[in-house]
mmCIF file of C-alpha atoms in Angstrom:
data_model
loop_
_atom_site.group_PDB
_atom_site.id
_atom_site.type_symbol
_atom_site.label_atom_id
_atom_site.label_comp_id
_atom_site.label_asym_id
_atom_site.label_seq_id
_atom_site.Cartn_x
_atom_site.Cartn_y
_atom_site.Cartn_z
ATOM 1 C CA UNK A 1 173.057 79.785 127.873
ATOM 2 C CA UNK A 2 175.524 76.626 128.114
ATOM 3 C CA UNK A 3 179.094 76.202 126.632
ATOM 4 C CA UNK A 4 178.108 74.189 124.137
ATOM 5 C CA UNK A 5 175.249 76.975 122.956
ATOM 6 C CA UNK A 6 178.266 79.458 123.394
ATOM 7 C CA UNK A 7 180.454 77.886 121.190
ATOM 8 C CA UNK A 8 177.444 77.797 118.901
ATOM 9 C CA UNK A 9 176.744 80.987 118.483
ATOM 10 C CA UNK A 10 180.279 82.544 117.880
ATOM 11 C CA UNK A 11 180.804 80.048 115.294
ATOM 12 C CA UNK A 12 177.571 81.139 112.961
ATOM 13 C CA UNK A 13 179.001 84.545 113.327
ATOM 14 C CA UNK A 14 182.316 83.283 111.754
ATOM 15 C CA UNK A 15 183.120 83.726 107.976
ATOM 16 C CA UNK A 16 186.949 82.293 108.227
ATOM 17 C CA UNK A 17 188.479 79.647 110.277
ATOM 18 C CA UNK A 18 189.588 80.713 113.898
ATOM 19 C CA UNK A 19 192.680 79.616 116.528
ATOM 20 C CA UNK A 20 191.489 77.918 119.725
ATOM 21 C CA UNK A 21 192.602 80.716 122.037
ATOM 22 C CA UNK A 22 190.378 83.328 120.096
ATOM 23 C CA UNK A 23 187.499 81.136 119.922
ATOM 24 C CA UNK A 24 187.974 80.504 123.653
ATOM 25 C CA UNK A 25 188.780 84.292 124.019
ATOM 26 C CA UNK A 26 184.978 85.354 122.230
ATOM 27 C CA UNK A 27 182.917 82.599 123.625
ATOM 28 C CA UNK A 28 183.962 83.749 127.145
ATOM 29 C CA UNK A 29 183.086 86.812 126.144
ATOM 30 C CA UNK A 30 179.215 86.045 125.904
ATOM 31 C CA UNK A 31 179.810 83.046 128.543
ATOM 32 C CA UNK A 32 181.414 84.345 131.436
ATOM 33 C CA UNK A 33 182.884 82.021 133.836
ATOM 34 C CA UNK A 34 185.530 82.352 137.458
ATOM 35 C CA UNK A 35 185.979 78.627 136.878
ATOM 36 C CA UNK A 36 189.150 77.256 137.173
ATOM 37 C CA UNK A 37 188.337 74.143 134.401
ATOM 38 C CA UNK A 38 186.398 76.358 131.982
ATOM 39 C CA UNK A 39 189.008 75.730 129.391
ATOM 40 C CA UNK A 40 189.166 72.186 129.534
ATOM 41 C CA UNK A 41 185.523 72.223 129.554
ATOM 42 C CA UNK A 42 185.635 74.148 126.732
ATOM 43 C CA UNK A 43 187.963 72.102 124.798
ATOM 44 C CA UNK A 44 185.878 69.057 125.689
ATOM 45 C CA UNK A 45 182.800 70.868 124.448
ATOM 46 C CA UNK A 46 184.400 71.146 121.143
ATOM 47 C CA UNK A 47 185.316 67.679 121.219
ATOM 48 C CA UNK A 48 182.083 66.610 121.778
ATOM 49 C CA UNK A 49 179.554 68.483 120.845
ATOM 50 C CA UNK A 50 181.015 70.571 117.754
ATOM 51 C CA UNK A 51 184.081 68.653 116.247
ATOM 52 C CA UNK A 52 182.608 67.300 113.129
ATOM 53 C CA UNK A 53 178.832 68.572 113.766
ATOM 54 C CA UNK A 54 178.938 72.657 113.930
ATOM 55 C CA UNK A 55 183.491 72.949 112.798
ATOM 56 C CA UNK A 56 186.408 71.166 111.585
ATOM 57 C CA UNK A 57 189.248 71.205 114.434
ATOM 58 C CA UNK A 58 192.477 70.685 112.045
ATOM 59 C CA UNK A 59 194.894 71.965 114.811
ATOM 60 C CA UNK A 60 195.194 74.166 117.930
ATOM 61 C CA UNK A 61 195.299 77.020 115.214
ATOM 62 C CA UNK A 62 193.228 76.434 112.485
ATOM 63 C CA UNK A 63 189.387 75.873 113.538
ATOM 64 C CA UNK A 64 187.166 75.911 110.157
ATOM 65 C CA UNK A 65 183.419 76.987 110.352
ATOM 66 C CA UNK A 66 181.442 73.913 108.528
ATOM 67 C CA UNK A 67 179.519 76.221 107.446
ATOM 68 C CA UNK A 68 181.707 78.049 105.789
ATOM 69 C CA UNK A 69 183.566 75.086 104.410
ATOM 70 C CA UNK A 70 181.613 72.329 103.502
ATOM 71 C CA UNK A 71 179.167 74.511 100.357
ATOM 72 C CA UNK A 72 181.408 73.270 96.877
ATOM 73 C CA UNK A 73 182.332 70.189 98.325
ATOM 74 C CA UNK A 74 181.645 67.255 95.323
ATOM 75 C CA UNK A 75 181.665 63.241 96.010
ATOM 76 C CA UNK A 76 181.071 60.881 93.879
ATOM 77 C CA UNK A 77 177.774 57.880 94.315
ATOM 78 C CA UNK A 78 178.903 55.042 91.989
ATOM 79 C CA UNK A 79 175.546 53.725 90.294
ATOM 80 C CA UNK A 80 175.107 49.781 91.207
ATOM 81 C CA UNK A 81 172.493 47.525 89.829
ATOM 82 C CA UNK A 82 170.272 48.696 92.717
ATOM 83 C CA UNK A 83 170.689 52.424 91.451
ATOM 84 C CA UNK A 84 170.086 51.880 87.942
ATOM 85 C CA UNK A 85 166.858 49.964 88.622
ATOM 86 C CA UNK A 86 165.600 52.132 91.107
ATOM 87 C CA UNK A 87 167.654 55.458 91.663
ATOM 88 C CA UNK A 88 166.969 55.598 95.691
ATOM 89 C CA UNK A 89 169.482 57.867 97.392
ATOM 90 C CA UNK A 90 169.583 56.903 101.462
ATOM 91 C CA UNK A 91 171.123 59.028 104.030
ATOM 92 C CA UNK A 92 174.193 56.808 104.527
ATOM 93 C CA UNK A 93 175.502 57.815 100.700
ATOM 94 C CA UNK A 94 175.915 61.429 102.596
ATOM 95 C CA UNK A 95 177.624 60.546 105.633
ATOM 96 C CA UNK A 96 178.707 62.617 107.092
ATOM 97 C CA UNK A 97 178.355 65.743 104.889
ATOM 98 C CA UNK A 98 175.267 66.767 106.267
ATOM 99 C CA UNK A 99 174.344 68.517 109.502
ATOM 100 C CA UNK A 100 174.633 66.584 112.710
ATOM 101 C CA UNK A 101 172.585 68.250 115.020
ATOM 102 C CA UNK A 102 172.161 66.441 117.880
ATOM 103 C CA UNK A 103 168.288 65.007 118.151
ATOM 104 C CA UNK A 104 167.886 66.540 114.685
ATOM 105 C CA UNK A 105 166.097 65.038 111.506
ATOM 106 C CA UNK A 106 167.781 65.348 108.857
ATOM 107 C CA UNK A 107 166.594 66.712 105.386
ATOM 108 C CA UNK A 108 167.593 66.733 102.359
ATOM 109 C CA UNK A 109 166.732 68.790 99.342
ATOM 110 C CA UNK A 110 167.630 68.065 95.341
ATOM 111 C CA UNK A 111 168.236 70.774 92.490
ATOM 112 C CA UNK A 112 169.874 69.939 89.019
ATOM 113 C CA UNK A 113 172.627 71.797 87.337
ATOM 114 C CA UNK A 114 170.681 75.011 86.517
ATOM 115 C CA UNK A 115 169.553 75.334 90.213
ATOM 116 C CA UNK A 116 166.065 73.675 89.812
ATOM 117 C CA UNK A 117 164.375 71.644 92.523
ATOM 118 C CA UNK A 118 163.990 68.385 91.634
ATOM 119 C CA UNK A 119 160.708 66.625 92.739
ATOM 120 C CA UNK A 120 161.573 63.615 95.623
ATOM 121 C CA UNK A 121 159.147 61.361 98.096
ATOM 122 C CA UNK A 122 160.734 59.663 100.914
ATOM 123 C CA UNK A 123 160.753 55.432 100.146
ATOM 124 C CA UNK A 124 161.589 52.954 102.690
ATOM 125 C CA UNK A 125 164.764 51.124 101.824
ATOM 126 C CA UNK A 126 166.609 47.879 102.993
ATOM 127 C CA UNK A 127 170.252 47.890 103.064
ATOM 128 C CA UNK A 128 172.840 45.492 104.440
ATOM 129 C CA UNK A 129 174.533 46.411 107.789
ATOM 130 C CA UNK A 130 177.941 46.889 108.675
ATOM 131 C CA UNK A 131 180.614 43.985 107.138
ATOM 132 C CA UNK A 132 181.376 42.930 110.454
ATOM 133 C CA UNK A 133 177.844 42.682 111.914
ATOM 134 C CA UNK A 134 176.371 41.644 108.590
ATOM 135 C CA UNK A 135 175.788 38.213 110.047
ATOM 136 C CA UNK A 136 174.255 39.067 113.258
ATOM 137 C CA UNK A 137 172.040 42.202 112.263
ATOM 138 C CA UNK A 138 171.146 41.179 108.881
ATOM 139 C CA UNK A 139 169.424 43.981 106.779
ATOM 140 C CA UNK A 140 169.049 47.424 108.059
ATOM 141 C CA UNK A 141 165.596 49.612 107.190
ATOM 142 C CA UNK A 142 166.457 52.881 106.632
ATOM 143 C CA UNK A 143 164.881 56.307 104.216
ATOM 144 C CA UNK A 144 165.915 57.186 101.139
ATOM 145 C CA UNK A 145 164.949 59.701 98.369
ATOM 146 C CA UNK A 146 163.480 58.594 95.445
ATOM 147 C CA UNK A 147 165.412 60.145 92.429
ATOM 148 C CA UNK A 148 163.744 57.813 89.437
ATOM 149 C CA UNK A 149 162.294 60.593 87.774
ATOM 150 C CA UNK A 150 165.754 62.158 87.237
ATOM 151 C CA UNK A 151 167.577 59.567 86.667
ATOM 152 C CA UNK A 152 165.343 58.145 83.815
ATOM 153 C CA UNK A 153 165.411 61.892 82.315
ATOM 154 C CA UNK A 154 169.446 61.358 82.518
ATOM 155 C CA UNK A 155 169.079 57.849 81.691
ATOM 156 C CA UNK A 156 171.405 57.023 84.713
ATOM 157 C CA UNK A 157 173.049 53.358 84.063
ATOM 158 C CA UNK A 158 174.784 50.607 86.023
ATOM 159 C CA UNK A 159 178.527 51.827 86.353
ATOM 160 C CA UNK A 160 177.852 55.518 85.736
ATOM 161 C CA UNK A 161 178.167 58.042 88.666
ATOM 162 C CA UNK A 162 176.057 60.689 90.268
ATOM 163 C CA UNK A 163 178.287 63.508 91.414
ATOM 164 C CA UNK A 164 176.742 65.914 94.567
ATOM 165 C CA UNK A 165 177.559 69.171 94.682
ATOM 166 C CA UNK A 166 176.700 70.863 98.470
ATOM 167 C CA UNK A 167 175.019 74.059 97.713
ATOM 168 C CA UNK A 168 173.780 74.762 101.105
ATOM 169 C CA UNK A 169 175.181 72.595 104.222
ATOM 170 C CA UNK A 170 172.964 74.250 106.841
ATOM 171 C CA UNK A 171 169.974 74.176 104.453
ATOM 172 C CA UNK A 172 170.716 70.655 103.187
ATOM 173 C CA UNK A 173 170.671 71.445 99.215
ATOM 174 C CA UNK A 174 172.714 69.250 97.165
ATOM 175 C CA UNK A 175 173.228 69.562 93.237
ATOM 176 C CA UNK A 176 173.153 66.275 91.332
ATOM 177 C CA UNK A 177 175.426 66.044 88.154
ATOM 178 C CA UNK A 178 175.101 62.735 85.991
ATOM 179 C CA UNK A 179 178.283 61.723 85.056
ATOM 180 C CA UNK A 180 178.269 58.622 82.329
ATOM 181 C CA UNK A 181 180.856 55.813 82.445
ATOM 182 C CA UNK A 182 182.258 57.298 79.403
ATOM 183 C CA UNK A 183 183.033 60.389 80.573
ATOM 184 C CA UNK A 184 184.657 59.392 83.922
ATOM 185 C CA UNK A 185 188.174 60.044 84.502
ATOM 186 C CA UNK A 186 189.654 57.332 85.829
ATOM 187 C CA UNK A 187 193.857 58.591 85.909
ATOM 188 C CA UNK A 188 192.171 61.545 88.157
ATOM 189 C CA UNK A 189 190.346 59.809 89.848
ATOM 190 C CA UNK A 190 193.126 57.135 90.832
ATOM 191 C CA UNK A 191 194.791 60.205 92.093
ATOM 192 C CA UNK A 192 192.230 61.218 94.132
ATOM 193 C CA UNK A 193 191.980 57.885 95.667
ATOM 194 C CA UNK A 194 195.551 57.437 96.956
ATOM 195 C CA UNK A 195 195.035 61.167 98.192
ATOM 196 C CA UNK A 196 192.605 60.774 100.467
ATOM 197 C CA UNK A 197 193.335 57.036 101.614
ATOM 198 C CA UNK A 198 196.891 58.143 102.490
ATOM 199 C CA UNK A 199 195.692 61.983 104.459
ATOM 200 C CA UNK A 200 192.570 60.186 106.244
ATOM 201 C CA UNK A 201 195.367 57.438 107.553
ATOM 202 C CA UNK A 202 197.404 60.125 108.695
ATOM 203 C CA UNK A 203 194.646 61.241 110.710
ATOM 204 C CA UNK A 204 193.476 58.867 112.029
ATOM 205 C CA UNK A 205 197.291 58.071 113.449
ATOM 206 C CA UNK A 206 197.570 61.468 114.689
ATOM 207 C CA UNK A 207 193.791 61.166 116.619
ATOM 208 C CA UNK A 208 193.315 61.099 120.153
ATOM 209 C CA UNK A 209 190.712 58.745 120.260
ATOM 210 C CA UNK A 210 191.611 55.135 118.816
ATOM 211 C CA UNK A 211 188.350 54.624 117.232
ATOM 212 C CA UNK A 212 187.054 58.234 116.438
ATOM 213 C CA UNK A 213 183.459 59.163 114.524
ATOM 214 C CA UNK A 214 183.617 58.913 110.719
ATOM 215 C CA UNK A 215 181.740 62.512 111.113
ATOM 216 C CA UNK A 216 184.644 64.217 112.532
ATOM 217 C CA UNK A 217 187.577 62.803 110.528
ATOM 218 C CA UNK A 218 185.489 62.548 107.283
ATOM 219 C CA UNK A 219 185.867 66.676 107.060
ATOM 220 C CA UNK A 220 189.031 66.929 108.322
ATOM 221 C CA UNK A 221 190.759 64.401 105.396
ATOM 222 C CA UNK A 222 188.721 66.824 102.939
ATOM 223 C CA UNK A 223 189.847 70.047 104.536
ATOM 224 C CA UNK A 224 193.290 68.526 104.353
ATOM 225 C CA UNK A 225 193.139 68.225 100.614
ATOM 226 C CA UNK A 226 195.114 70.486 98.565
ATOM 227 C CA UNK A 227 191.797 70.386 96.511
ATOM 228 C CA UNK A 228 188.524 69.741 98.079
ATOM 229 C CA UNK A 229 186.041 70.988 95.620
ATOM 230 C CA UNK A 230 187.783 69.517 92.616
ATOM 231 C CA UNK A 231 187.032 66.836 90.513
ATOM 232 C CA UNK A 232 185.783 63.925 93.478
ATOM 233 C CA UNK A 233 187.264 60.629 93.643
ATOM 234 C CA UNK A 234 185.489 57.578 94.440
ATOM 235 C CA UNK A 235 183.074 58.031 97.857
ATOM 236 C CA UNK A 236 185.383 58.068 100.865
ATOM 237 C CA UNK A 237 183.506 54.583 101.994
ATOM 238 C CA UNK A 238 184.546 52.257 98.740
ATOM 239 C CA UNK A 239 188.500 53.847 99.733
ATOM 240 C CA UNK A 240 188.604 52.749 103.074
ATOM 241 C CA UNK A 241 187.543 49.811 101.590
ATOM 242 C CA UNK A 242 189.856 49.186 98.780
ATOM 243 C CA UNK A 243 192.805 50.557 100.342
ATOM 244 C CA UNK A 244 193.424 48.129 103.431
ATOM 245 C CA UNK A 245 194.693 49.936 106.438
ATOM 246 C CA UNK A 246 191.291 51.337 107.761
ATOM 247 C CA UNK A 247 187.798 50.067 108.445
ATOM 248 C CA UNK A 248 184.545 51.451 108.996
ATOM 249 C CA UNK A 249 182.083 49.699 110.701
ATOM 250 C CA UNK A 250 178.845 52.100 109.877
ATOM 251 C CA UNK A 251 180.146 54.660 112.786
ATOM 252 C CA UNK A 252 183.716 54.691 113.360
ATOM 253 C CA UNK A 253 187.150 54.661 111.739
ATOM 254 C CA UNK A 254 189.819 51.775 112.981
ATOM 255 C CA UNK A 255 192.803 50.225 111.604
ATOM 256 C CA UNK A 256 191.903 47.417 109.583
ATOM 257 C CA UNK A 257 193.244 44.865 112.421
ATOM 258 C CA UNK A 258 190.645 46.280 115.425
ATOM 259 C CA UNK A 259 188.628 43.825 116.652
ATOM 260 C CA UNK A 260 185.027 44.237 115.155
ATOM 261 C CA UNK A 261 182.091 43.514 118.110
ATOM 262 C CA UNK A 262 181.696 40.309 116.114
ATOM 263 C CA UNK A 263 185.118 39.625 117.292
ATOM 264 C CA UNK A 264 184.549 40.858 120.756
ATOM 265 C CA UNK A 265 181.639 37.896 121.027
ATOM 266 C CA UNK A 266 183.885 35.780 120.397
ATOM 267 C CA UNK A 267 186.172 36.467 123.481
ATOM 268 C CA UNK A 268 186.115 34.392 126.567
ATOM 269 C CA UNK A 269 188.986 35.304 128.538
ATOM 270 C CA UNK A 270 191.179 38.115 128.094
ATOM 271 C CA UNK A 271 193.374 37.062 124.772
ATOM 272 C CA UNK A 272 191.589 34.254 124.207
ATOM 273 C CA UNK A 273 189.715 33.662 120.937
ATOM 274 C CA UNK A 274 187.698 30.822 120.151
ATOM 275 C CA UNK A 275 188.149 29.794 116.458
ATOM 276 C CA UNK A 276 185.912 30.558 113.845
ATOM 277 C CA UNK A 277 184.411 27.732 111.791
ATOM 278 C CA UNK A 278 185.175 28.598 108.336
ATOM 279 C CA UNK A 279 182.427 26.675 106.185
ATOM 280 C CA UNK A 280 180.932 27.171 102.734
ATOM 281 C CA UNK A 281 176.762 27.752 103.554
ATOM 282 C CA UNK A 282 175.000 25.551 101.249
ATOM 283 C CA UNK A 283 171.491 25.037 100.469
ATOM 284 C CA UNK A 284 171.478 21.288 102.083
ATOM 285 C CA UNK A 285 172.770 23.043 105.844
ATOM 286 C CA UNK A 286 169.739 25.926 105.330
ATOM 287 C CA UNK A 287 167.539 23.115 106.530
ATOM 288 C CA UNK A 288 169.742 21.397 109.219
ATOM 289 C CA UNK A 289 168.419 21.565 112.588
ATOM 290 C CA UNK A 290 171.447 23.062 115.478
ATOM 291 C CA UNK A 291 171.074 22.520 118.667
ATOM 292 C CA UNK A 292 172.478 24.825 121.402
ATOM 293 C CA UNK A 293 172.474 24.943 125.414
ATOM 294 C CA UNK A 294 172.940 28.000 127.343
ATOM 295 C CA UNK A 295 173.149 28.139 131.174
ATOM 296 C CA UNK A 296 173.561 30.980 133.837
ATOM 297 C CA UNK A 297 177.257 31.823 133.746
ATOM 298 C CA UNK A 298 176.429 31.824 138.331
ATOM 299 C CA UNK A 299 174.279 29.035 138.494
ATOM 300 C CA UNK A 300 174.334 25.975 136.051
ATOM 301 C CA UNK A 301 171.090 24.703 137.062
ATOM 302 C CA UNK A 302 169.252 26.454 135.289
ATOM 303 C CA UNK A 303 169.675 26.396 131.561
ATOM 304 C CA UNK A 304 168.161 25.703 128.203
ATOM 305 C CA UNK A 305 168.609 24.154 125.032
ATOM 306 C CA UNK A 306 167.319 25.731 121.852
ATOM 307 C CA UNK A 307 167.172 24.649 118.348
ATOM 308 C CA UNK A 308 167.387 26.894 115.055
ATOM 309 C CA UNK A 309 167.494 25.872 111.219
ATOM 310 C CA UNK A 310 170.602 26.383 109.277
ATOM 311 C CA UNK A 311 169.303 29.601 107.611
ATOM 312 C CA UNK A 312 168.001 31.053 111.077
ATOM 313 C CA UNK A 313 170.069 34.169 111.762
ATOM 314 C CA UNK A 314 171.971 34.766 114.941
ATOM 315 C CA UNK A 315 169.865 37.495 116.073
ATOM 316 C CA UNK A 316 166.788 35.109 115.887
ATOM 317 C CA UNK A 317 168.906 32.607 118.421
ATOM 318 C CA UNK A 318 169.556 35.855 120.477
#
């Protein structure tokens, strides 16, 4: 048995959150150790391997059992013009309220309101990537869950919402509520909003890490909330967005003014930054021909010059 398979198993045995000392206090009870740095190991073990994935580390004396915590939890999906024409739900709409098990597939299962399975088959989907690395990436394949079925039963709409309910976090089971444009309640759901923007920025300013994992401060802004299984808010992703201080870049959280890697590329020296050409992309430069040369950065003789079209991506030039 390791540390980290330690820390496992006391937490599955836990039906209420936990202090540090008496987690450390049981898991050295099944994982006995002489070692002088066992409890730094074993607070990096929870940093690592369990913050976000197996518990919710709040504070020094208030460790929460996912488990335990996450079942009731609601967010919202707002329905697009993607959704309403084809109701495809992809993994990245549940981020991060699913288990992270490290080398793990995850899988998700549907029921309705009364409890009742709903019928899915996996669909490949193409999304765009990250803001920042839109450019360079382009589109990103990824699976989704093909919902059609129940959304033309609910006759799901551009601008209504789909509202999850987690039934089972370990098992993956996730209630879906249709919730028409109508019916949506948009003074609570401003609330909700400013709520969560303003506790996942205080967070993030308290965190040790400068650019932590959206799937370890994602549960600890909703264990935070005086209300976490109430009526949701908008998805925690279109709040960052909207509200200006943060930024999420497909894995973690920064301030809004962190360099993205697009920035980075654009570094040559230490606080230098070349400028960015800011230029409207028309159809007439799609067909331009650019010409580039590259050489060793240690030995100028050798180099090469390529050429790309206009609506070439970057990664093709790569």
């Amino acid at each position: 048995m390791t540390m980290s398979q330690a820390v496992q198993t006391i937490i599955e045995q836990l039906d209420s959150p936990i202090t540090e000392d008496e987690l450390a206090r049981r898991v050295f009870e099944i994982y006995p150790t002489t070692a002088k740095t066992a409890p730094a190991s074993l607070r990096n073990t929870i940093r690592y391997d369990h913050d976000g994935r197996t518990l919710i580390r709040l504070s020094k004396d208030r460790i929460i059992p996912m488990r335990t915590f996450m079942p009731g939890i609601r967010f919202r999906i707002s329905v697009d013009a993607r959704l309403a024409y084809a109701c495809t739900l992809t993994l990245d709409m549940f981020e991060p309220f699913y288990v992270h098990a490290r080398g793990a597939k995850a899988s998700l299962t549907f029921v309705d309101e009364k409890g009742a399975t709903l019928p899915t088959r996996m669909k490949a989907v193409l999304s765009p990537g990250p803001k920042d690395l839109a450019r360079i990436i382009g589109n990103i394949k990824s699976e989704g869950y093909d919902l059609q079925k129940w959304a033309e039963t609910r006759q799901v709409q551009k601008g209504d919402s789909i509202l999850i309910t987690i039934r089972d976090w370990g098992q993956g089971i996730y209630a879906l509520e249709h919730e028409p444009a109508s019916k949506r309640q948009r003074p609570k759901i401003e609330a909700a909003n400013r709520k969560f923007a303003d506790t996942l920025f205080a967070i993030l300013e308290e965190s040790y890490d400068d650019r932590p994992p959206a799937h370890q401060l994602i549960p600890k802004a909703y264990a935070s909330l005086p209300d976490p299984y109430g009526y949701p808010g908008d998805h925690w992703m279109q709040v960052i967005e909207r509200d200006g201080r943060m930024n999420y870049n497909g894995w973690m959280i920064t301030y809004a003014e962190d360099m993205s890697p697009f920035d980075r590329i654009a570094l040559t020296e230490p606080g230098e930054r070349l400028p960015f050409v800011k230029d409207k992309y028309t159809r007439e430069k799609a067909g331009q021909v650019f010409r580039f040369k590259a050489e060793m950065a240690y030995n100028k003789r050798i180099w090469r010059e390529v050429e790309i079209k206009g609506n070439q991506r970057v990664a093709e030039l790569d």
